Coordinates of C-alpha atoms and ligand atoms in Angstrom, one line a residue:
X1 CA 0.0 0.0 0.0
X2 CA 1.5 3.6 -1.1
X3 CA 2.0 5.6 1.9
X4 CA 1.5 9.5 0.2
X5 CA 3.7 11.8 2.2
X6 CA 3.9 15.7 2.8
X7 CA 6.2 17.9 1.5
X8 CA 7.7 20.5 3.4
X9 CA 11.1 22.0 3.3
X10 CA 12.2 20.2 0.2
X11 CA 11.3 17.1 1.5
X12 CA 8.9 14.0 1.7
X13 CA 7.5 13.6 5.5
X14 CA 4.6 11.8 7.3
X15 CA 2.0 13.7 8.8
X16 CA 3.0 15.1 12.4
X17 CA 0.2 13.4 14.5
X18 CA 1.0 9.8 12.2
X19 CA -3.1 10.0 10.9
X20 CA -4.1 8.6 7.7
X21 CA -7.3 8.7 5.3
X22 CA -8.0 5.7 2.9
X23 CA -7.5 6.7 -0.5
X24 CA -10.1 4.9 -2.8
X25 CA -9.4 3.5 -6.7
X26 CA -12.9 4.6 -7.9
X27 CA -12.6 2.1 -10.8
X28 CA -12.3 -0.4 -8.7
X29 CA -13.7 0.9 -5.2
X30 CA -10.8 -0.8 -3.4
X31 CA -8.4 1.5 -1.2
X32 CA -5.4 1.2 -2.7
X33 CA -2.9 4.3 -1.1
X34 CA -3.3 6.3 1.9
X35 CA -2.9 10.2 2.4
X36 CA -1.7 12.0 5.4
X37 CA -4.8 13.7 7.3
X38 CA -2.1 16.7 8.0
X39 CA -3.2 19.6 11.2
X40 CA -1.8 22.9 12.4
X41 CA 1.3 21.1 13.3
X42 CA 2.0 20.2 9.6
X43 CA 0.9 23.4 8.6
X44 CA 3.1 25.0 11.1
X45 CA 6.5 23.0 10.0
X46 CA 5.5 24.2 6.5
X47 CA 5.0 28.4 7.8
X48 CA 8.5 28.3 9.2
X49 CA 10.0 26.5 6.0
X50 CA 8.4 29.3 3.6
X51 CA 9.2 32.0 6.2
X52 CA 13.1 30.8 5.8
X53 CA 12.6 30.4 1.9
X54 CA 10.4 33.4 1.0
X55 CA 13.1 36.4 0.9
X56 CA 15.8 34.3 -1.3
X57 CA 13.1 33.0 -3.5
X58 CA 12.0 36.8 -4.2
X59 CA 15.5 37.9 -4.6
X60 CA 15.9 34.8 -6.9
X61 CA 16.4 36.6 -10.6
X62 CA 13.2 35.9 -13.0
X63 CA 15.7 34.0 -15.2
X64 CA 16.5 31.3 -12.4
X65 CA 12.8 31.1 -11.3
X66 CA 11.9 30.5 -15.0
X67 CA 14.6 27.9 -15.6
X68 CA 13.5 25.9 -12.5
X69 CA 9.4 26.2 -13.7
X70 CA 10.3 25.3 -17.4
X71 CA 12.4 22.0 -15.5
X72 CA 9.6 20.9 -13.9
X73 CA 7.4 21.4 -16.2
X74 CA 9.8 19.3 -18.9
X75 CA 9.9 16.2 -16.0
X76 CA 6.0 16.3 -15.8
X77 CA 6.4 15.9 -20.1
X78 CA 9.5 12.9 -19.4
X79 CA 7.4 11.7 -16.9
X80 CA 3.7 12.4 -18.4
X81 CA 2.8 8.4 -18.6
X82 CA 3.2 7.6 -15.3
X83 CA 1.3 10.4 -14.3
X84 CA -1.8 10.0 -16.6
X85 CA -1.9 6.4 -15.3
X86 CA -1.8 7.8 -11.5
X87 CA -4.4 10.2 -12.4
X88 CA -6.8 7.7 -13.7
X89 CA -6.5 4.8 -11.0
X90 CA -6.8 7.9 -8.4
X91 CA -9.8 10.0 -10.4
X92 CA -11.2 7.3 -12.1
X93 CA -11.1 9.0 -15.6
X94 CA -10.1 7.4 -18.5
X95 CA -6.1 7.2 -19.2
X96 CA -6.4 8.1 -22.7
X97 CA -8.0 12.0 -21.5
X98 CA -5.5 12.3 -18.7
X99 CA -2.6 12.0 -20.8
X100 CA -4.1 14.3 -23.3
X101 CA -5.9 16.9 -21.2
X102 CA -4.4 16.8 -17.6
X103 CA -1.1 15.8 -17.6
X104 CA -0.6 18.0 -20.9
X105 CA -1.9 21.1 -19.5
X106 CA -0.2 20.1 -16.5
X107 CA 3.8 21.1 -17.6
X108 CA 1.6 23.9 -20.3
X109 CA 0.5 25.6 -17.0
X110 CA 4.1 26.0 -15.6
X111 CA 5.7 26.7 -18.9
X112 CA 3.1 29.6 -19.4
X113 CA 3.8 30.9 -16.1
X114 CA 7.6 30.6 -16.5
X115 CA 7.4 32.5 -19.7
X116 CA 4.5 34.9 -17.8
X117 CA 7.3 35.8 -15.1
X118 CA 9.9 37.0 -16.9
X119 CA 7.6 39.3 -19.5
X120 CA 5.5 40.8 -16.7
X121 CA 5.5 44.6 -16.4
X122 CA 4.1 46.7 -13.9
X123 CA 2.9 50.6 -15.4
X124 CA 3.4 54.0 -14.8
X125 CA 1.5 57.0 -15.0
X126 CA 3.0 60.7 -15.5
X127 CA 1.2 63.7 -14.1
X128 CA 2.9 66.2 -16.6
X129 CA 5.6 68.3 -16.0
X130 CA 4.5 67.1 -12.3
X131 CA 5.5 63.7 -11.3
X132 CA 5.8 60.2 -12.5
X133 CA 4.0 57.6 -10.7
X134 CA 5.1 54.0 -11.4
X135 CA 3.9 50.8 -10.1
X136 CA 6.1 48.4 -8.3
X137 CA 4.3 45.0 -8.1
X138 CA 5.8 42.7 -5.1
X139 CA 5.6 39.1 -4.1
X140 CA 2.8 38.7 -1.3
X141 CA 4.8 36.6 0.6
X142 CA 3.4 33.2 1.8
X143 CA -0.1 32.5 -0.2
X144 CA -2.2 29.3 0.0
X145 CA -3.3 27.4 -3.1
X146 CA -6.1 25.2 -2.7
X147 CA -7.7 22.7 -5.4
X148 CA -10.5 20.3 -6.0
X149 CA -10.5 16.7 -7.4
X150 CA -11.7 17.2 -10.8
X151 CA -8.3 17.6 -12.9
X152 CA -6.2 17.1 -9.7
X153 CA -2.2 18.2 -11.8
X154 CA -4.1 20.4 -13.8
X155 CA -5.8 22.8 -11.4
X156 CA -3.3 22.4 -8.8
X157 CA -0.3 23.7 -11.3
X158 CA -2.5 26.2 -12.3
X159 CA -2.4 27.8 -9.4
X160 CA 0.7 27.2 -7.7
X161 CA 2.7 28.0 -11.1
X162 CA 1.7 31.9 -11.3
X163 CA 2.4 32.1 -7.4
X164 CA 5.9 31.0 -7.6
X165 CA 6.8 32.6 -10.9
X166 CA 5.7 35.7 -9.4
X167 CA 8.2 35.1 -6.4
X168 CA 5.8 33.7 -3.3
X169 CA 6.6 30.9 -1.6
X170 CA 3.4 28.6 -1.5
X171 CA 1.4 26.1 1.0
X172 CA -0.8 24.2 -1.4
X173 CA -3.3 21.9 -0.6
X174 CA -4.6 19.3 -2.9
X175 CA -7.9 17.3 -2.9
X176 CA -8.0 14.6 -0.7
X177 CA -9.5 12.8 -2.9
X178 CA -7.3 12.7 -5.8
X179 CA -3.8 13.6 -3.5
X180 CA -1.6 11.0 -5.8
X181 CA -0.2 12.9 -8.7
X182 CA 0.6 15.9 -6.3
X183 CA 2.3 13.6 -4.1
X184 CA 4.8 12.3 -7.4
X185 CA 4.9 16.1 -8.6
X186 CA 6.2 17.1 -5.5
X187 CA 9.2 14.0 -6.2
X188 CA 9.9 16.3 -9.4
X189 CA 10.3 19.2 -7.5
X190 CA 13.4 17.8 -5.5
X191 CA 14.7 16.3 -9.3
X192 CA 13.5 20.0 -10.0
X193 CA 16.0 21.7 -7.8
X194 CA 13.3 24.0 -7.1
X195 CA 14.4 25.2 -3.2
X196 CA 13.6 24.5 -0.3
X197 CA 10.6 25.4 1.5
X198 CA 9.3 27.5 -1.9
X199 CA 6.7 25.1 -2.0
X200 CA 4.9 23.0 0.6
X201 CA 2.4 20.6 -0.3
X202 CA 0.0 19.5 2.3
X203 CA -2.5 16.4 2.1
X204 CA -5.6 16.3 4.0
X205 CA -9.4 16.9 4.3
X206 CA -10.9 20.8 4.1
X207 CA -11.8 20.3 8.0
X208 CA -8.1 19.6 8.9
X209 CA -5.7 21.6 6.7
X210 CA -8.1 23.3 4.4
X211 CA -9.6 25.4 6.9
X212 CA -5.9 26.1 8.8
X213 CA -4.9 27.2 5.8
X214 CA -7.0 29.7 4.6
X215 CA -7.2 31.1 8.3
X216 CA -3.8 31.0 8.8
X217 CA -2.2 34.8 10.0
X218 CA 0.8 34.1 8.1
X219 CA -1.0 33.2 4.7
X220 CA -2.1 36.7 2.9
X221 CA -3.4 35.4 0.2
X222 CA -5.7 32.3 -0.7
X223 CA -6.5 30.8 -4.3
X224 CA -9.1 28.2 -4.2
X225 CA -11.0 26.5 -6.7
X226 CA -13.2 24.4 -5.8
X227 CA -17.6 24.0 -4.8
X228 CA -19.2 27.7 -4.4
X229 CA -20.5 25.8 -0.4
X230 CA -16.9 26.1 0.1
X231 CA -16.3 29.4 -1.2
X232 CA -18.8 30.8 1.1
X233 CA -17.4 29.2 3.9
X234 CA -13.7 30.6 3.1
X235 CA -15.4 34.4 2.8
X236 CA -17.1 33.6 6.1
X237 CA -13.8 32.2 8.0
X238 CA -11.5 34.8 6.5
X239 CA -14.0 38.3 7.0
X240 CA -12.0 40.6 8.7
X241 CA -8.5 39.1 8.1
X242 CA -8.3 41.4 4.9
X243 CA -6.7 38.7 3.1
X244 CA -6.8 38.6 -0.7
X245 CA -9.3 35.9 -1.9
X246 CA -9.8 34.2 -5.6
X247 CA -12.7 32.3 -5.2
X248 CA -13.0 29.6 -8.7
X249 CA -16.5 27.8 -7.7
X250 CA -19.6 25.7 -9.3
X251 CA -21.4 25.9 -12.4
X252 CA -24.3 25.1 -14.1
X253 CA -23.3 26.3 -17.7
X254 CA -26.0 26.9 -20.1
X255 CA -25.1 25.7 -24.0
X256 CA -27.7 27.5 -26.9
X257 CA -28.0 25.9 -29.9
X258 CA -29.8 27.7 -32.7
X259 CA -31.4 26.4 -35.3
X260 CA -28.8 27.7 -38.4
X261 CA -26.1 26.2 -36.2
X262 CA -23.8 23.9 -38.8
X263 CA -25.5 20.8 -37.2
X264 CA -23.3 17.6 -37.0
X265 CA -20.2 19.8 -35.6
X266 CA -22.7 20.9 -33.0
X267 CA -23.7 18.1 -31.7
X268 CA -20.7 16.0 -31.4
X269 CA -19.3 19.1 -29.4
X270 CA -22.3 19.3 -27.6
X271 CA -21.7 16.0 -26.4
X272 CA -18.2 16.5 -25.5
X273 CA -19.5 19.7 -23.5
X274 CA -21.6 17.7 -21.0
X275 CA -19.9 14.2 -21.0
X276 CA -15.8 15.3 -21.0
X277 CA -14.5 13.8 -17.7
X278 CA -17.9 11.8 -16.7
X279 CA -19.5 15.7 -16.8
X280 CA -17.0 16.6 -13.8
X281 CA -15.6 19.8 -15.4
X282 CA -16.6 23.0 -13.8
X283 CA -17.2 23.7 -17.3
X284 CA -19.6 21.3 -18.6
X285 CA -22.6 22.4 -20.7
X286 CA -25.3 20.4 -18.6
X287 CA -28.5 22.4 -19.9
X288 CA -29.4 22.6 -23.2
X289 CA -31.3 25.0 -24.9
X290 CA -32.3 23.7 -28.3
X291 CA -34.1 26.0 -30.6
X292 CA -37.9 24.3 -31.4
X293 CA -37.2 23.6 -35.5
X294 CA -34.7 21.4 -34.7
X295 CA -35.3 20.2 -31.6
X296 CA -36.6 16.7 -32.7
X297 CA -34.1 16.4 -35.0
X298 CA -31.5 17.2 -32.3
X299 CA -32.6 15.1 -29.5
X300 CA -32.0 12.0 -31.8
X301 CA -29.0 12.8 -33.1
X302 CA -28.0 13.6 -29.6
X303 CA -28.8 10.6 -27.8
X304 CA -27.5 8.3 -30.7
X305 CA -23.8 9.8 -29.9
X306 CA -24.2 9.8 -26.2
X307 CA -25.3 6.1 -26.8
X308 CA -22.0 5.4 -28.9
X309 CA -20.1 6.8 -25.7
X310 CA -17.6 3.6 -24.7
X311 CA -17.8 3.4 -20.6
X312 CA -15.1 1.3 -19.6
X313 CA -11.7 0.6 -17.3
X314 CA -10.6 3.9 -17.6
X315 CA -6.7 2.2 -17.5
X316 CA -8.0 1.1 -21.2
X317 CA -6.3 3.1 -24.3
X318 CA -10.2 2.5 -25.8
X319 CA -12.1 3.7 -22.9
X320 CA -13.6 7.4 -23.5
X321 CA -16.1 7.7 -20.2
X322 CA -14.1 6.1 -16.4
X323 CA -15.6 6.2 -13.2
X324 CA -17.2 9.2 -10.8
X325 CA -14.5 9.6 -8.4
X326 CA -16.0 8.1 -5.5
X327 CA -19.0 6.1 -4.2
X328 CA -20.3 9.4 -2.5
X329 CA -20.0 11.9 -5.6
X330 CA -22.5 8.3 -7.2
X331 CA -24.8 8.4 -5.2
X332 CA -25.0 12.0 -4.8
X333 CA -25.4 12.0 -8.6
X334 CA -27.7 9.1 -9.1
X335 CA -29.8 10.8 -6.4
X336 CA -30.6 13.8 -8.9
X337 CA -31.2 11.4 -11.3
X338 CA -34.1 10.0 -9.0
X339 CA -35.4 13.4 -7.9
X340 CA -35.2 14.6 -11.9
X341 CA -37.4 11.6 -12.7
X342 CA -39.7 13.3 -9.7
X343 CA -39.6 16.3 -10.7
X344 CA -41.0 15.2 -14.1
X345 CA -38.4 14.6 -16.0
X346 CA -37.9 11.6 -18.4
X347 CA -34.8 9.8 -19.3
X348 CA -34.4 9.8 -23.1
X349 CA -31.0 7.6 -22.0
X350 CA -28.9 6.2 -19.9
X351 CA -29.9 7.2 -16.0
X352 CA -28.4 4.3 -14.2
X353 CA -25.1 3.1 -12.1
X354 CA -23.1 0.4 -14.9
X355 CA -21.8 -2.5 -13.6
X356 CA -18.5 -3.8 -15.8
X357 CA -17.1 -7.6 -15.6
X358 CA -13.7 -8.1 -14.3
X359 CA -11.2 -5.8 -11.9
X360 CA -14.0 -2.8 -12.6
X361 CA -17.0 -4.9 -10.9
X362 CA -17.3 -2.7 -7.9
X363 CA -16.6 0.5 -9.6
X364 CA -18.3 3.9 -9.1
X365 CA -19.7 4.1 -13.6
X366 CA -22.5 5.9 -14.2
X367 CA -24.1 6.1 -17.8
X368 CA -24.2 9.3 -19.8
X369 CA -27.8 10.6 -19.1
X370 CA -29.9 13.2 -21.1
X371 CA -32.9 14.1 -19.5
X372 CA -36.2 16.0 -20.8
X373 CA -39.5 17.8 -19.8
X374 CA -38.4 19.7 -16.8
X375 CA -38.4 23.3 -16.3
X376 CA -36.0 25.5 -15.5
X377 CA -36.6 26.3 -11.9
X378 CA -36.4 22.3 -11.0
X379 CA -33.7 21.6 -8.7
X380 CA -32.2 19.4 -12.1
X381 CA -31.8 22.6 -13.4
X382 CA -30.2 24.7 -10.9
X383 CA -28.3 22.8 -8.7
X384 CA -24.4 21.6 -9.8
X385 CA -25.1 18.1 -10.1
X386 CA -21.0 17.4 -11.3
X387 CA -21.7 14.5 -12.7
X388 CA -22.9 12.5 -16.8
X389 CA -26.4 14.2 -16.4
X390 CA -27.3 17.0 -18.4
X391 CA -30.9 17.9 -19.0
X392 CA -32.5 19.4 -23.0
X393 CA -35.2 21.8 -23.7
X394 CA -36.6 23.6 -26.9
X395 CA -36.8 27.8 -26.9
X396 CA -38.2 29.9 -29.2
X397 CA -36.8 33.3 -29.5
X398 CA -33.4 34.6 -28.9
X399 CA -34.4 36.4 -26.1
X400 CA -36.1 33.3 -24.0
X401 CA -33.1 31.4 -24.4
X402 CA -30.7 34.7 -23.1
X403 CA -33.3 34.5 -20.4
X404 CA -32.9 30.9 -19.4
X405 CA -29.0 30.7 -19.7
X406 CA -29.0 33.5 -17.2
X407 CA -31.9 31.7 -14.9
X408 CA -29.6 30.2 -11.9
X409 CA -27.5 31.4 -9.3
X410 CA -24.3 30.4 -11.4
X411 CA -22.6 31.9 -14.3
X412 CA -19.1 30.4 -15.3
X413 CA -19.0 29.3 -18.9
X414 CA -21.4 28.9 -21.4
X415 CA -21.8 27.6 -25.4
X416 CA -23.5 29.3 -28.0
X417 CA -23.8 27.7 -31.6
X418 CA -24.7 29.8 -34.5
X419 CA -23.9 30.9 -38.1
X420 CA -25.3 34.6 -37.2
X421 CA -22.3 36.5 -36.7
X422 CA -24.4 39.7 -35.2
X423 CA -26.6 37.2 -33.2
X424 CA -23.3 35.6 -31.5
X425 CA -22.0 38.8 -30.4
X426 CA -25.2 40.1 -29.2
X427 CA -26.0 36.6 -27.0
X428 CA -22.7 36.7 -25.8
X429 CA -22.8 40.2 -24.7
X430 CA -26.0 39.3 -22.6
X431 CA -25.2 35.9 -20.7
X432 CA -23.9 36.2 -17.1
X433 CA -20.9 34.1 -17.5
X434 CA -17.1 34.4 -17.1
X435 CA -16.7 32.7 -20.4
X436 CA -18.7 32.7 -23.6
X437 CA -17.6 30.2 -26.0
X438 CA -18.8 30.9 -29.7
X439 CA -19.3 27.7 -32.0
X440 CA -16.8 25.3 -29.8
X441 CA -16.1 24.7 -26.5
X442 CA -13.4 24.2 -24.1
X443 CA -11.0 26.2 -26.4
X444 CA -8.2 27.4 -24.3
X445 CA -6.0 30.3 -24.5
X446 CA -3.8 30.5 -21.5
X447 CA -3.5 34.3 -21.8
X448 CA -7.7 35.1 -21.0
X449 CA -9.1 35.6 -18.2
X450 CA -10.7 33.0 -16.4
X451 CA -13.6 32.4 -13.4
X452 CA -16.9 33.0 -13.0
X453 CA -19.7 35.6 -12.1
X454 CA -22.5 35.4 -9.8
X455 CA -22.7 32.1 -7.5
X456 CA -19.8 31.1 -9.6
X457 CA -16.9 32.9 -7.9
X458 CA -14.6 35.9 -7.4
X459 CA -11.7 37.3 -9.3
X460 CA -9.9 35.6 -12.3
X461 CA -7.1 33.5 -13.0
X462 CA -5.2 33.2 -16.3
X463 CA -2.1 35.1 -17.9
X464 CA -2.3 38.7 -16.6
X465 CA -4.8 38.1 -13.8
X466 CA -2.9 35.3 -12.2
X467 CA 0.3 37.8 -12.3
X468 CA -2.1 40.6 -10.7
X469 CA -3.5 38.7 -8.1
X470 CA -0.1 37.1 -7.3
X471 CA 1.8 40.4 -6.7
X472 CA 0.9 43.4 -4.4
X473 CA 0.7 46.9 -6.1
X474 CA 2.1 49.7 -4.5
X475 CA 2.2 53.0 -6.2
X476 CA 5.2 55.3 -5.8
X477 CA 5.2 59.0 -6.6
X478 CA 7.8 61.0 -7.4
X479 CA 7.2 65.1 -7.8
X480 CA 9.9 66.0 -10.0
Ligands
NAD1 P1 -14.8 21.1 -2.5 O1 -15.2 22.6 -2.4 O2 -15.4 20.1 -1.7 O3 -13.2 21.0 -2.3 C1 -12.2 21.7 -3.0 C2 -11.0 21.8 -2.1 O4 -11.2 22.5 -0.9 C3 -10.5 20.4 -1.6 O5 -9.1 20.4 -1.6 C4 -11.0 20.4 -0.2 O6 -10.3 19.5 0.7 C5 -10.9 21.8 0.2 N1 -11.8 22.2 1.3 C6 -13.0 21.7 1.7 N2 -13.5 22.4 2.7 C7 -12.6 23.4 3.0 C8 -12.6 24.4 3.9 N3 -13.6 24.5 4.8 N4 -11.6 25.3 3.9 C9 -10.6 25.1 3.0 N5 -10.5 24.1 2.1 C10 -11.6 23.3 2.1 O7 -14.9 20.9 -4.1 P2 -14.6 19.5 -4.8 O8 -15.8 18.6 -4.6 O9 -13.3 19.0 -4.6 O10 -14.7 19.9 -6.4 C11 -15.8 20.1 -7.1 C12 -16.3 21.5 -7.2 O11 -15.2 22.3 -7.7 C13 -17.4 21.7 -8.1 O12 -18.4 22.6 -7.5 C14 -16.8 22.3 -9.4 O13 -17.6 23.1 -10.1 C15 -15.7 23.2 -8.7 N6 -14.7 23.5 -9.7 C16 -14.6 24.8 -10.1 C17 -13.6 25.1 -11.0 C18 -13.5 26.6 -11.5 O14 -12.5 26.9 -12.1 N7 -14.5 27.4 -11.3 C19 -12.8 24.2 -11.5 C20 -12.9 22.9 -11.1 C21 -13.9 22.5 -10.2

């Protein structure tokens, strides 16, 4: 049985009070690792290694900071099969997407942020023959990074590479839930040469070393993605500690179809939209607003490619939809299939738990469901359900579907597919979301901004955002 291990101070140690948390194969359902259920104490070694790190690693030239990102990020690449098979026997998603998706945007993640560091300029502002004002942009200092289970690398370098290549040293906490390729990346970080005490990864649950961290006096700025319960809870635990908060939460993403889309591209992205990753992407399309002349035409199309979907051992190079990550996330997403069938809705397909033969008997599948006739208020239709499930429904006018895109307390990415170039730019301009895509979805540029609106967070990350919310401002003014 792997024993997963902190890392503080440049190196790999056990958990200060020796406690453990199963760690669960969600393929298989067996525990197959174990991950160090880390306090204040661990929390504390890890404060005094980035208190004796932090001033070096500021005074470390961009150049050196860059060349120590762009090494790490080249041992995730040397090492990228090995960790797309740790991320699917710890996630349960299928090898074939890790590799592809995660592990890949992994080492892209620190490269951009390598590259981000030593182009970053601050501004300056003259006041005539006056004074100059310029802008000198600082580390923070220590800043907590804190990510969910959904692309475990992925989110997890996404935050911690803008941190450190803006020069803070870094206490990040991954999922419990998906601690494994964390644990390895922090092995490349010693190969790395990256210093001592820079970064400090902690494992544990958001009751144990979540909640330290974020409260911590020490920490003065937090980055968390994860569920917008959470988020609220941070904002509550830290109000009055003036700490700097980027809050990446839920979503319930709206994708509008319109009836001059070009249809067979549409739907086979459509369907990527709400299945990629078993529908656990923040980013998922799960409501679908199909406009009425081809909503027959749509649905059937639709469901035949959900239906060609191949659920399977996500360890197998032809598998293209794993396992849910764990038997609670399951049954917390078969339970909305049960309450949509309640709530009126009817499953055109799919809507079950699938049991596989062999090593995958026990696993935690679930099979891609569409479900139709509910309205928009339902529960179905509001809530994050984070899992295969996504529901359709016909619109008739432009402005009824703006209206129900924009009809829940979320708004972090949405899909609109259209050949009307002056219709795209006017939906887009109206939805309440962070991100608009226009005829695809999931298209990234590094460089945007990125996050939500509404229920859906706080701040952005992404190229220049990361930079700004990793460095402190301070104006100077000279009179001349
Ligand atoms: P979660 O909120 O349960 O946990 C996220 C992280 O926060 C985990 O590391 C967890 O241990 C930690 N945590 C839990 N309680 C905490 C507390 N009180 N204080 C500090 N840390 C705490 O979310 P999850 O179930 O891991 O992930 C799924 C959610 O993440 C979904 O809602 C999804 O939409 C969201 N998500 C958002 C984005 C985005 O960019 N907006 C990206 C991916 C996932």
């Amino acid at each position: 049985m792997i024993k997963i291990e902190n890392y503080i101070n440049g190196q790999l140690v056990a958990p200060q009070m020796g406690n453990y948390l199963d760690n669960v194969e969600p393929a298989t359902g067996r525990v197959y690792s174990l991950v160090p259920e880390s306090t204040e104490s661990d929390l504390e070694l890890a404060i005094q290694a980035a208190e004796a790190a932090k001033e070096n690693w500021a005074n470390t030239s961009l150049e050196k900071r860059a060349e120590i990102l762009c090494r790490l990020a080249d041992l995730i690449d040397i090492n990228a099969d090995e960790l797309a098979k740790a991320e699917a026997i710890d996630n349960g998603k299928a090898i074939t997407f890790a590799k592809a998706v995660d592990i890949y945007r992994s080492s892209a993640n620190i490269r951009f942020f390598a590259h981000a560091g030593t182009q970053f300029s601050s501004e300056s502002h003259a006041m005539g023959n006056l004074a100059i004002n310029y802008t000198l942009r600082d580390p923070i200092g220590i800043v907590g990074c804190i990510s969910p289970w959904n692309f475990p690398l992925y989110l997890f370098t996404w935050k911690i590479a803008p941190a450190l290549a803006c020069g803070n040293v870094v206490i990040a906490k991954p999922s419990e839930v998906t601690p494994m390729t964390a644990y390895l990346f922090s092995k490349l970080c010693i190969e790395a040469g990256l210093p001592a005490g820079v970064l400090n990864i902690l494992h544990g649950t958001g009751g144990s070393i979540g909640g330290p961290i974020t409260t911590h006096p020490k920490i003065k700025a937090v980055s968390f993605t994860g569920g917008s319960a959470t988020g609220a809870h941070i904002t509550k635990a830290t109000a009055g500690m003036f700490k700097k908060l980027s809050l990446e939460l839920g979503g319930k993403n709206p994708t509008v179809v319109f009836a001059d889309c070009d249809f067979d591209e549409t739907v086979s992205e459509v369907v990527r939209a709400a299945f990629s990753n078993q529908g656990q992407i923040c980013l998922c399309g799960s409501r679908i607003y199909i406009e009425r002349p081809i909503y027959d035409k749509f649905k059937a199309t639709f469901i035949e490619k959900v239906q060609q979907i191949n659920i399977g051992d996500p360890l197998a190079a032809s598998t293209q939809h794993g396992a849910t990550v764990s038997e609670d996330h399951m049954n917390k997403i078969l339970s909305y299939i049960e309450l949509a069938q309640q709530e009126g809705g009817t499953i055109l397909t799919g809507g079950k738990r699938r049991t596989l033969d062999g090593r995958c008997k026990d696993g935690f599948f679930i099979e891609p469901t569409v479900i139709e006739g509910l309205s928009n208020q339902c529960h179905t239709n509001q809530e994050e359900i984070f899992g295969p499930v996504c529901t359709i429904m016909p619109f008739d006018t432009e402005q009824e579907a703006i209206k129900l895109a924009n009809g829940t307390q979320y708004g972090l990415a949405s899909s609109v597919w259209t050949n009307d170039l002056k219709r795209a730019h006017r939906v887009a301009k109206q939805i309440e979301a962070g991100i608009v895509w226009i005829n695809c979805w999931l298209l990234r540029d590094l460089r945007t901004p990125f996050g939500g609106v509404k229920s859906s967070g706080v701040g952005r990350e992404g190229g220049l955002e990361a930079m700004r919310f990793f460095t402190e401002p301070k104006n100077v003014c000279v009179k001349y």
